Coordinates of C-alpha atoms in Angstrom, one line a residue:
X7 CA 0.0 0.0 0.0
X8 CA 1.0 3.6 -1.2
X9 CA 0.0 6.7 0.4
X10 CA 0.5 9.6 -1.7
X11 CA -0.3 13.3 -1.7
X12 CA -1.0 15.6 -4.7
X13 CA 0.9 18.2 -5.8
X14 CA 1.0 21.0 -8.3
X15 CA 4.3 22.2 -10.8
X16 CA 4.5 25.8 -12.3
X17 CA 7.1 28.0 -12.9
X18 CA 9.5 29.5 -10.3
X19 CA 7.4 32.8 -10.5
X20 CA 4.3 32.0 -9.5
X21 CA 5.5 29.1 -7.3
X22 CA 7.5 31.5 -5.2
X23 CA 4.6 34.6 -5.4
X24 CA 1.0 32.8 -5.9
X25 CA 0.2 31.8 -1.8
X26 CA -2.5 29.2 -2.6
X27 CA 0.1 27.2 -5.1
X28 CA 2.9 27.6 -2.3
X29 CA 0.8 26.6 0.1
X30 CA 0.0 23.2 -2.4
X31 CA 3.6 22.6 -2.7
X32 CA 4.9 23.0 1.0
X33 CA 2.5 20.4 2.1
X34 CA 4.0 18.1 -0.7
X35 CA 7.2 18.5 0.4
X36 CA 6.8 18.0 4.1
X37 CA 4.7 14.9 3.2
X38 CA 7.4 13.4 1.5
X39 CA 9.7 13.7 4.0
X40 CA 7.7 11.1 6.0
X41 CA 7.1 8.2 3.0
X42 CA 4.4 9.7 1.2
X43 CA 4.9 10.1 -2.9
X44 CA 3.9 13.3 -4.4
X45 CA 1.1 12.8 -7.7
X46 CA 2.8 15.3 -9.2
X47 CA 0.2 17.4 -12.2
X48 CA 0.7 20.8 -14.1
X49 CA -1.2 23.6 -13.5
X50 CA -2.7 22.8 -17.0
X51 CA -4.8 26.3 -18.4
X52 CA -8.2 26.0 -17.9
X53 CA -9.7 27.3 -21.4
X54 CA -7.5 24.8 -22.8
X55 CA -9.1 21.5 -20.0
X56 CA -12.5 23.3 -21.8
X57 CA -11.5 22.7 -25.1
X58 CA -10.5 19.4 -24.6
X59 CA -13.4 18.4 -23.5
X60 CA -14.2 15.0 -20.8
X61 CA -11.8 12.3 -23.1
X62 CA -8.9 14.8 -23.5
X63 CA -9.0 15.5 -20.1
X64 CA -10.1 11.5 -19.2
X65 CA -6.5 10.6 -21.2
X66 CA -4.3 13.3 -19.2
X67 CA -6.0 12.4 -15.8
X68 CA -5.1 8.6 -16.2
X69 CA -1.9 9.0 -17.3
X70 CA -1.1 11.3 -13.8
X71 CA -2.6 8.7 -11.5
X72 CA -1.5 5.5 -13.1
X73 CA 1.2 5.0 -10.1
X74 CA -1.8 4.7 -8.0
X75 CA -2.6 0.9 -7.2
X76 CA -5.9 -0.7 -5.5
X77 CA -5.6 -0.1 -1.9
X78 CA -3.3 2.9 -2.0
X79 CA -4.4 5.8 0.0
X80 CA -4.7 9.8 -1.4
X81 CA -4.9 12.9 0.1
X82 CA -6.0 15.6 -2.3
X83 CA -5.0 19.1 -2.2
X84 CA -8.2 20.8 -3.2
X85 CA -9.0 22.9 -5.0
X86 CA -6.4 21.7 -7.7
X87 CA -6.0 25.8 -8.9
X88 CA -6.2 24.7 -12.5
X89 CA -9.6 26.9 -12.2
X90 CA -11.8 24.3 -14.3
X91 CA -14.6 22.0 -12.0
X92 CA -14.7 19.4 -15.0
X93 CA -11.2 18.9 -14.3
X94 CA -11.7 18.8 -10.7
X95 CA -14.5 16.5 -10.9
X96 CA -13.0 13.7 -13.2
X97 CA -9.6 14.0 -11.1
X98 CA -11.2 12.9 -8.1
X99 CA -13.9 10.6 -9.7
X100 CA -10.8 8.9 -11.4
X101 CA -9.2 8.6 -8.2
X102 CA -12.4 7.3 -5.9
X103 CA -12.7 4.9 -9.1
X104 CA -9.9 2.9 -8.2
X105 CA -10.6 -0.3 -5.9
X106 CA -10.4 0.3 -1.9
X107 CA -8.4 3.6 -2.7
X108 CA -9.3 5.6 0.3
X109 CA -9.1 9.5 -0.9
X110 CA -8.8 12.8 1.9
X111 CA -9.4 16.4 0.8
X112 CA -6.5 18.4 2.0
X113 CA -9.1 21.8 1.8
X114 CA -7.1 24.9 1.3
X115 CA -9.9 27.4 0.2
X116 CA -13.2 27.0 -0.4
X117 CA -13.8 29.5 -3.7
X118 CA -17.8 30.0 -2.7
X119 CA -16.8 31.5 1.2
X120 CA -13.9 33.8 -1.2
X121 CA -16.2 35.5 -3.0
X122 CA -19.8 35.3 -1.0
X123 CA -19.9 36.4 3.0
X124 CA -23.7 35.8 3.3
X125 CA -24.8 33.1 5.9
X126 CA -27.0 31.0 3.6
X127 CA -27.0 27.3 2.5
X128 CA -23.6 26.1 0.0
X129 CA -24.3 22.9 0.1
X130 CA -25.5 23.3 -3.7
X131 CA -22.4 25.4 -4.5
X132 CA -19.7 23.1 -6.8
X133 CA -16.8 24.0 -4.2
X134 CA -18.5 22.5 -1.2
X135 CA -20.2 19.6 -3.2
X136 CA -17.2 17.9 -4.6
X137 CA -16.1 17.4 -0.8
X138 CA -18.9 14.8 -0.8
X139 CA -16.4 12.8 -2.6
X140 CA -13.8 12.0 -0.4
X141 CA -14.0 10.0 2.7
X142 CA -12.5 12.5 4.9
X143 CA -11.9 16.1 5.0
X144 CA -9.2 17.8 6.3
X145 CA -10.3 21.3 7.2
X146 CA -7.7 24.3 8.1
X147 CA -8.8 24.5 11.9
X148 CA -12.1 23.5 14.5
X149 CA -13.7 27.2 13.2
X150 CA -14.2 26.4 9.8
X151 CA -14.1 22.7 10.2
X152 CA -18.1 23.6 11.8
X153 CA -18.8 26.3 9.0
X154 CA -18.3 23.2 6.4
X155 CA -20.8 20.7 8.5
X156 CA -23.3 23.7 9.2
X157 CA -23.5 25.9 6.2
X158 CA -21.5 23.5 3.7
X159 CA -23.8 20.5 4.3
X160 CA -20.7 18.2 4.4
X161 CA -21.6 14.8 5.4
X162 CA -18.0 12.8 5.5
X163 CA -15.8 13.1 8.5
X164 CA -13.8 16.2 9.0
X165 CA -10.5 16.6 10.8
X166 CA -8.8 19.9 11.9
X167 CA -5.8 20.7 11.0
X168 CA -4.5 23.6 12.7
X169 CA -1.9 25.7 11.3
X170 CA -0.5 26.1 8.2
X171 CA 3.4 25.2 7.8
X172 CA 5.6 27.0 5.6
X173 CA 8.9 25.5 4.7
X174 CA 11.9 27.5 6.0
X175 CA 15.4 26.4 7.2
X176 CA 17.8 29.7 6.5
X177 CA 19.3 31.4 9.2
X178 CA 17.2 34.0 10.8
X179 CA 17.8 37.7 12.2
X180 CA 17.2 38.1 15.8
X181 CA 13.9 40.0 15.9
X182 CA 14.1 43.4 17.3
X183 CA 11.4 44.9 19.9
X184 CA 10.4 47.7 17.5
X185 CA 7.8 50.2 17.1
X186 CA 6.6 48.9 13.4
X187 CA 4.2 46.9 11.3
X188 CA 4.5 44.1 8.8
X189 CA 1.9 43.7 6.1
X190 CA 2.5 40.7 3.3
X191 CA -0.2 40.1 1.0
X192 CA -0.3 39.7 -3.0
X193 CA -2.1 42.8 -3.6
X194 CA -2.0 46.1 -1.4
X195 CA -5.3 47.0 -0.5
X196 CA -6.0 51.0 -0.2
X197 CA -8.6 51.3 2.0
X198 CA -6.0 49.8 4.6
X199 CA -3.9 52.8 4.1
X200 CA -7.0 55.2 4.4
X201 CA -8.4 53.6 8.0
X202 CA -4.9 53.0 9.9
X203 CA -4.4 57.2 11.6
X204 CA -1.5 55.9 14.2
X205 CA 2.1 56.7 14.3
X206 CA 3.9 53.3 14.3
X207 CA 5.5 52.5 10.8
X208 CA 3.6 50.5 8.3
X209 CA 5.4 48.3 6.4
X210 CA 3.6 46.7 3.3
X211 CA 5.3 43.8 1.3
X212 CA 3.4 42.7 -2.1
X213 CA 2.6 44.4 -5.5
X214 CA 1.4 47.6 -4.7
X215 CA 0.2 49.1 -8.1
X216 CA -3.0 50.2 -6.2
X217 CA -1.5 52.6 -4.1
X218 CA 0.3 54.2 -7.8
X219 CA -0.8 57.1 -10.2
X220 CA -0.8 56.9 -13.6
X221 CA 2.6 57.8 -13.5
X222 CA 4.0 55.5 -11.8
X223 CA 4.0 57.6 -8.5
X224 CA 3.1 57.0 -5.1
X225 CA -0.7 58.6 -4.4
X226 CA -0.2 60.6 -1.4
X227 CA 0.3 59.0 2.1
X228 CA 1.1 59.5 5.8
X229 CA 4.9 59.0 6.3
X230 CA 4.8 56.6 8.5
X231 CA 4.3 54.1 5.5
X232 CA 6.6 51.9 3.9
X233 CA 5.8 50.2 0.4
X234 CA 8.5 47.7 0.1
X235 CA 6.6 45.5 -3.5
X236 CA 6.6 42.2 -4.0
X237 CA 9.1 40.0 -2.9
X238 CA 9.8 36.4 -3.2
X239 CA 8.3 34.1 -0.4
X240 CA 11.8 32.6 0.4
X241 CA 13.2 36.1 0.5
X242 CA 10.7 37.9 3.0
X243 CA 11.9 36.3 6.4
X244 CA 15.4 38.3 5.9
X245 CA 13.2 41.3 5.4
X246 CA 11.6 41.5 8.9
X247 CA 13.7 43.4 11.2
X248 CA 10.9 43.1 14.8
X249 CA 7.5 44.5 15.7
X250 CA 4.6 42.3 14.5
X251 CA 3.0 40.6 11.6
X252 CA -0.4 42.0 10.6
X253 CA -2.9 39.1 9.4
X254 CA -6.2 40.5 9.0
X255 CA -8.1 41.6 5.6
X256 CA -8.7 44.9 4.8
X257 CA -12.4 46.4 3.7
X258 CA -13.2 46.4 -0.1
X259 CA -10.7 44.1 -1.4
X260 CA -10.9 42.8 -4.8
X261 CA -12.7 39.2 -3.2
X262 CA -16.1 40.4 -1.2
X263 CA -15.9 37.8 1.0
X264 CA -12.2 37.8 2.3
X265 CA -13.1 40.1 5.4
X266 CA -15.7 37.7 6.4
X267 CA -13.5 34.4 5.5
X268 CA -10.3 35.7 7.1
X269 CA -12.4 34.9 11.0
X270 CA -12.6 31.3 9.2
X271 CA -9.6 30.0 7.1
X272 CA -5.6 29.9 7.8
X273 CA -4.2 32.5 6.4
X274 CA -0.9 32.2 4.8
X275 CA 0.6 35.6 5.7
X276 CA -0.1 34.2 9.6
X277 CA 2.0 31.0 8.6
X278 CA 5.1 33.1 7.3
X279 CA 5.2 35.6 10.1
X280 CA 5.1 32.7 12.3
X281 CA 8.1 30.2 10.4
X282 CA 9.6 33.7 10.4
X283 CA 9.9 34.2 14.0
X284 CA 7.5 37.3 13.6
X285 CA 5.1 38.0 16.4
X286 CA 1.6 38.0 14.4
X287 CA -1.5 40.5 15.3
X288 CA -4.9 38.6 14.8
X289 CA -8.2 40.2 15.4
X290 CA -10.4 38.1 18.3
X291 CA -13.1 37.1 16.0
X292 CA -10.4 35.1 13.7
X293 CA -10.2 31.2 14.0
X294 CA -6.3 31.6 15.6
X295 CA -7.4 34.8 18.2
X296 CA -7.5 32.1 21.1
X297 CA -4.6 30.3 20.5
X298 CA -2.3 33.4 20.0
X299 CA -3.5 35.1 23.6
X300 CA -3.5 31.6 25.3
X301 CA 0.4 31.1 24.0
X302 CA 1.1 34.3 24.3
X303 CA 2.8 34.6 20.8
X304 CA 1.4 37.9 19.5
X305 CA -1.3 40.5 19.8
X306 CA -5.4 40.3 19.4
X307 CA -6.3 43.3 18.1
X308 CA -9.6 44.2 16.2
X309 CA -8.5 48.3 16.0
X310 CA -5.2 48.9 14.6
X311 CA -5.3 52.3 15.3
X312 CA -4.8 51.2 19.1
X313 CA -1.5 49.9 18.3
X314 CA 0.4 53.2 19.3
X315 CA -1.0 53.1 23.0
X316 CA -0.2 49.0 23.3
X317 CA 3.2 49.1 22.0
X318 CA 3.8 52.5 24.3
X319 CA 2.9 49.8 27.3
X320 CA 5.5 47.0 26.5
X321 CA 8.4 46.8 27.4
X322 CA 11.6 44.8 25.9
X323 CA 11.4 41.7 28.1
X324 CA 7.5 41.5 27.1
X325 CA 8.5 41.3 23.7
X326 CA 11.3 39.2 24.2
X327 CA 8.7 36.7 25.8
X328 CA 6.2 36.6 23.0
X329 CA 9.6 35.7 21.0
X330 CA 10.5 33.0 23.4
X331 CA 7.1 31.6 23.1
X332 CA 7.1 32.1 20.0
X333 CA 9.9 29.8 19.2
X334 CA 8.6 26.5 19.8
X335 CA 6.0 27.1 17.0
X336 CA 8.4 28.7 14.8
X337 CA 10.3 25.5 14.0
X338 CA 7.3 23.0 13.8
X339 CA 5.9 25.8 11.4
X340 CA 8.7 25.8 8.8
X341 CA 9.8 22.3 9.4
X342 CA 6.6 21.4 8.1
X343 CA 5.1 19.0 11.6
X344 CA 1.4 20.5 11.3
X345 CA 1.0 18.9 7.1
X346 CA 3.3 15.9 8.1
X347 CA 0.8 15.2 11.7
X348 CA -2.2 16.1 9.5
X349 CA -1.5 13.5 6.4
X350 CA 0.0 10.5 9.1
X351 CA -3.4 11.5 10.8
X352 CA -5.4 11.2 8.0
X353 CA -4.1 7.6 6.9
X354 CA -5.2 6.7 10.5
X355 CA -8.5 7.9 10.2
X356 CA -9.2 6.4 6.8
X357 CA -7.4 2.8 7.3
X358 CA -7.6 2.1 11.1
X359 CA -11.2 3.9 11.6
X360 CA -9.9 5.8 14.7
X361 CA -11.7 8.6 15.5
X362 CA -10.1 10.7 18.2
X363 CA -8.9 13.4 15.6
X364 CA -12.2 14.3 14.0
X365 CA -14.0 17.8 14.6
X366 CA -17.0 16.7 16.5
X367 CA -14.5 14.5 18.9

């Protein structure tokens, strides 16, 4: 019996820039590194799966899954961010079609909660139907892991998963207590510029052609921010200096339900502050708000605009502590334990019938 995880190929840009296919590939590597084999598949385009129509993609879909033997077990990144259901769908049927091949869906977004905040039945909704599929779920923490049985109508099993790991084994910089801000996201959103009125610095990281004039010029702004653009994943650690990590959306993104999906998912930018040693700030209606006060590794804040008046109140050795708590998680994050626990879980689950790790437990 093979266990194996899926796992998406692109090029070095958008595997070292695009969160949701870094995210895809991290877990494949830490999986690996305890026995499972990665199903590797391109990010094939998705006009061209429509063209190709259900044989064309049929013959590509076999020929990625013909390692996989009766009996073998698969844990599914989903969704497969080739951006076309038909491909989805057939993927996993083709999978599930195989004898006694136990399949998990290692969920990273659900695409309906992205772009719809409304608390209404999705149980119709593509996104959270395919999950009916799979014999287990594997859902990014206990918060959303209820959203999906309540307002997702999923049926199957769901396990928690936690935190997100982020592969990272450089040598870090010894994190300053500073007066300043970290924002990393891959797009700058403007209305986060127009709320925050305090003094500490603002540091944003990520293409920031929204905060531009047609010229190419910076659209006017309170000094106290700091557009640094887009960086590559691997090279933002080295960029953090101290202070904290901001994780929360801003209002009037690009997505209309980001604000309302950021108190549910696992955000990415919370994974990298952590694997970078960076204290995070998470607002107290987020899924991680608990955790981060109970260990005492960062800030719950739901105003930034306090932040001035907080930060005036610490002093070095509280910051040193957040770091020293900090630490602990900081290595499991980038070594990858949270994907590696999650997919030895999962096997568990699916092939022993143990229980002990599912939400409702």
């Amino acid at each position: 019996m093979t266990n194996w995880i899926t796992g998406i190929s692109e090029n070095e840009w958008k595997s070292k820039t695009a969160s949701g296919l870094i995210a895809n590939q991290e877990a494949a590597r830490a999986a690996e590194k305890v026995g499972f084999k990665v199903l590797s598949y391109p990010r094939y385009n998705s006009h061209q799966m429509r063209e190709e129509g259900w044989q064309g993609r049929q013959t590509r879909i076999e020929g990625l899954v013909a390692g996989v033997k009766p009996g073998d077990t698969v844990i599914f990144q989903y969704p497969t961010w080739v951006n076309n259901n038909n491909f989805d769908g057939q993927f996993i049927d083709t999978i599930r079609n195989i004898p006694n091949v136990k399949i998990a869906a290692y969920v990273w977004d659900i695409i309906s909660w992205v772009h719809d905040d409304r608390e209404r039945d999705y149980s119709g909704d593509i996104s959270l139907w395919f999950l009916s599929k799979f014999n287990l779920v594997m859902a990014a923490n206990p918060k959303i892991a209820k959203r999906l049985r309540t307002l997702g109508g999923v049926k199957c099993p769901i396990m928690p998963l936690g935190v997100t790991d982020i592969l990272y084994s450089n040598t870090l910089k010894e994190r300053k207590f500073l007066k300043r801000l970290y924002f990393t996201a891959t797009g700058i959103n403007p209305t986060m510029v127009e709320d925050y009125k305090a003094k500490t610095d603002f540091y944003f990281i990520g293409p920031d052609w929204a905060m531009k004039e047609e010229n190419g010029e910076y659209k006017p702004h309170p000094d106290n921010f700091h557009f640094l653009g887009q960086k590559f994943t691997d090279e933002i650690p080295a960029i953090y200096e101290g202070g904290f990590g901001v994780v929360a959306y801003g209002r009037g993104g690009v997505y209309p339900g980001m604000v309302k999906y950021g108190e549910y998912n696992n955000p990415m930018k919370l994974s990298q502050y952590i694997a970078s040693g960076l204290p995070p700030i998470v607002r107290s209606n987020s899924a991680h708000a608990g955790w981060v006060k109970e260990q005492n590794i960062g800030l719950v804040i739901d105003d930034l605009n306090e932040i001035d008046e907080i930060l005036d109140k610490m002093t070095e050795a509280d910051y040193r502590q957040i770091l020293e708590n900090l630490r602990p998680w900081q290595q499991a994050v980038s070594r990858g334990h949270f994907a590696q626990r999650a997919c030895l879980e999962a096997v568990r689950i699916m092939r022993l019938g143990y229980v002990d790790g599912l939400s409702e437990i």
